[in-house]
CSV table of C-alpha atoms in Angstrom, one decimal:
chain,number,residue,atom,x,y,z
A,1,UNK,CA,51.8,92.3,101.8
A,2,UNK,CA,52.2,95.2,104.2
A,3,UNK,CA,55.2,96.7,106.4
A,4,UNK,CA,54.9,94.7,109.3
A,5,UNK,CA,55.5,91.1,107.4
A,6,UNK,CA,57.9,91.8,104.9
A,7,UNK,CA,60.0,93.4,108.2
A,8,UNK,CA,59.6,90.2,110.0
A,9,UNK,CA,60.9,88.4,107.2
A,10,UNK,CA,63.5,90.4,106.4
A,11,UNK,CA,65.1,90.0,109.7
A,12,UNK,CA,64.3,86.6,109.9
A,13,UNK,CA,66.2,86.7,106.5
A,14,UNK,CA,69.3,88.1,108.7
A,15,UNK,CA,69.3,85.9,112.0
A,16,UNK,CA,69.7,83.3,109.5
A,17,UNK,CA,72.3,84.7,107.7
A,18,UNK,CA,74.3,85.7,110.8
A,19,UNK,CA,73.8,82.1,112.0
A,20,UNK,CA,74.8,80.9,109.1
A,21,UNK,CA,77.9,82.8,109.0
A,22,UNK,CA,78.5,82.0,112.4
A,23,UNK,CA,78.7,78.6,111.9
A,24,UNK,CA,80.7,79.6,108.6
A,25,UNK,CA,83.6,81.1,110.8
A,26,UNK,CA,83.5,78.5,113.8
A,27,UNK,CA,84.4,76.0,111.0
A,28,UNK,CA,86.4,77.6,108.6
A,29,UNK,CA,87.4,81.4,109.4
A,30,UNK,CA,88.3,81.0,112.6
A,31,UNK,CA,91.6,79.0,111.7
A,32,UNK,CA,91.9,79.7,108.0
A,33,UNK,CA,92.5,83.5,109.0
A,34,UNK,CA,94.9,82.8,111.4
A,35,UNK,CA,96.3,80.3,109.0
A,36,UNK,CA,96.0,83.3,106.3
A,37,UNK,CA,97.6,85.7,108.7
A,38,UNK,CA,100.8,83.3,109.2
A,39,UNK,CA,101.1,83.2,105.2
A,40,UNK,CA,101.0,85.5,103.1
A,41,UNK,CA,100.8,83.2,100.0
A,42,UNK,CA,97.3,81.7,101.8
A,43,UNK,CA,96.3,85.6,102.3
A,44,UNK,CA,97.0,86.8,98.6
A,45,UNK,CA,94.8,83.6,97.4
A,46,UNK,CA,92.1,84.7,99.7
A,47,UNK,CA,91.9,87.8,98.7
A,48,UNK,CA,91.8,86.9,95.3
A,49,UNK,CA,89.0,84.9,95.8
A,50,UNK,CA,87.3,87.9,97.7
A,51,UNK,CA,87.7,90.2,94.6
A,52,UNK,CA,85.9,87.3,92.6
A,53,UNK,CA,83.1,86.9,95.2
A,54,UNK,CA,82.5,91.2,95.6
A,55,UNK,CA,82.7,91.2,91.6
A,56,UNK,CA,80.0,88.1,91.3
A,57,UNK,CA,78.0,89.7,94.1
A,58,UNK,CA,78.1,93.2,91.7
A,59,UNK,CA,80.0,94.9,95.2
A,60,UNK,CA,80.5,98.1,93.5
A,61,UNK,CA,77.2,98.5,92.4
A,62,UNK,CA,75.4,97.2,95.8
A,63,UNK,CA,77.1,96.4,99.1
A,64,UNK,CA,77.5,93.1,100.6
A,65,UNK,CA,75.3,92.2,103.0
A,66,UNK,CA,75.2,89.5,105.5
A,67,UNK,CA,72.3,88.2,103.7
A,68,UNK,CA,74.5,87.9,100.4
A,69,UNK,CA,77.5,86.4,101.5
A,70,UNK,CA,75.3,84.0,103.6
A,71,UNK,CA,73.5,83.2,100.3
A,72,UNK,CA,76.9,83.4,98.6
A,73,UNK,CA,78.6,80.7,100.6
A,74,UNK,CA,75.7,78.3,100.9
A,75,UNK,CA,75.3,78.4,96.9
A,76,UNK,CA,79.1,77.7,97.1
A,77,UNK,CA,78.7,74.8,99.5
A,78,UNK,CA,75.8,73.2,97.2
A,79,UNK,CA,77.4,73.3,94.2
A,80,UNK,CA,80.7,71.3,95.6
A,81,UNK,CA,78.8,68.9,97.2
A,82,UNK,CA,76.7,68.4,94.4
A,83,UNK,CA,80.7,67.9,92.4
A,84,UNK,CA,81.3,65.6,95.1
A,85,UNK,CA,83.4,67.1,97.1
A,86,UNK,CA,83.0,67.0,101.2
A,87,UNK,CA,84.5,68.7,103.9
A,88,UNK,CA,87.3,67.8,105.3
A,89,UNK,CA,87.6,65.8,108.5
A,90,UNK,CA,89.1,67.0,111.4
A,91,UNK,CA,91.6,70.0,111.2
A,92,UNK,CA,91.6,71.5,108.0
A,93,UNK,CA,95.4,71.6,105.8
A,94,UNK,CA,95.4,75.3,104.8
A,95,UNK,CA,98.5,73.9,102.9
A,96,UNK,CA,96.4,72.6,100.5
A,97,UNK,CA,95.0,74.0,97.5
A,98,UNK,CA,91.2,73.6,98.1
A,99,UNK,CA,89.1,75.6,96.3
A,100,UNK,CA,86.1,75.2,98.1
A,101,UNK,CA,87.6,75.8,101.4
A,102,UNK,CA,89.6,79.0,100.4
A,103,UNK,CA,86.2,80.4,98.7
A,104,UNK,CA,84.6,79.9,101.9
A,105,UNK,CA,87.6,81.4,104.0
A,106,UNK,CA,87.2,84.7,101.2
A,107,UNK,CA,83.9,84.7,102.5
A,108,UNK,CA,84.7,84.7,106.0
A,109,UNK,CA,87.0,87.3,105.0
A,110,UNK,CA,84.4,89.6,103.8
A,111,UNK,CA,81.7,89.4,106.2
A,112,UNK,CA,85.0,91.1,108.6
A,113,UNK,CA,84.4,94.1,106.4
A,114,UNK,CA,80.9,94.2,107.0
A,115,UNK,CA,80.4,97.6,110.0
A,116,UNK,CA,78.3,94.9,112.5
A,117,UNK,CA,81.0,92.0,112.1
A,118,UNK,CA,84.4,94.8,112.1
């Protein structure tokens, strides 16, 4: 395969990732890191679960990457809905202790740290 293809997939690779995680924030970041910023219990489990996500993802060998956490979060998604579990309908209870959804807000976290989402 030369250049010109393996570029064109790579950033198709991306504008899928950033849609991805897009979407990602729209339904979970945007109010779980308000909800996270309000309580500083929620934000201490989130970044717990971000410390597990960068040390799965090997962050301090290679750095994250749209791309990954896209991957990351969909691989996340797939196996708790293979578990059973489903998203919540409506407005999501940050009071809760949902796994799933705090995972996915860790995520959301991250991609903030990325230089094109800061």
């Amino acid at each position: 395969m030369n250049g010109l293809f393996s570029g064109a997939a790579a950033r198709a690779a991306l504008r899928s990732a950033n849609a991805s995680l897009t979407e990602l924030h729209d339904t979970v970041g945007a109010c779980g890191l308000v909800a996270a910023d309000a309580h500083p219990g929620l934000m201490a489990d989130v970044d717990q679960h971000a410390a597990g996500i960068r040390d799965s993802l090997s962050a301090d060998v290679r750095p994250l990457t749209p791309v990954l956490l896209a991957a990351y979060a969909e691989g996340v998604r797939d196996a708790a809905f293979t578990h059973g579990w489903r998203p919540p309908m409506g407005a999501i209870d940050w009071s809760e202790d949902n796994w799933v959804l705090r995972r996915l807000l860790a995520v959301c976290a991250l991609v903030r740290t990325l230089p094109q989402f800061g």
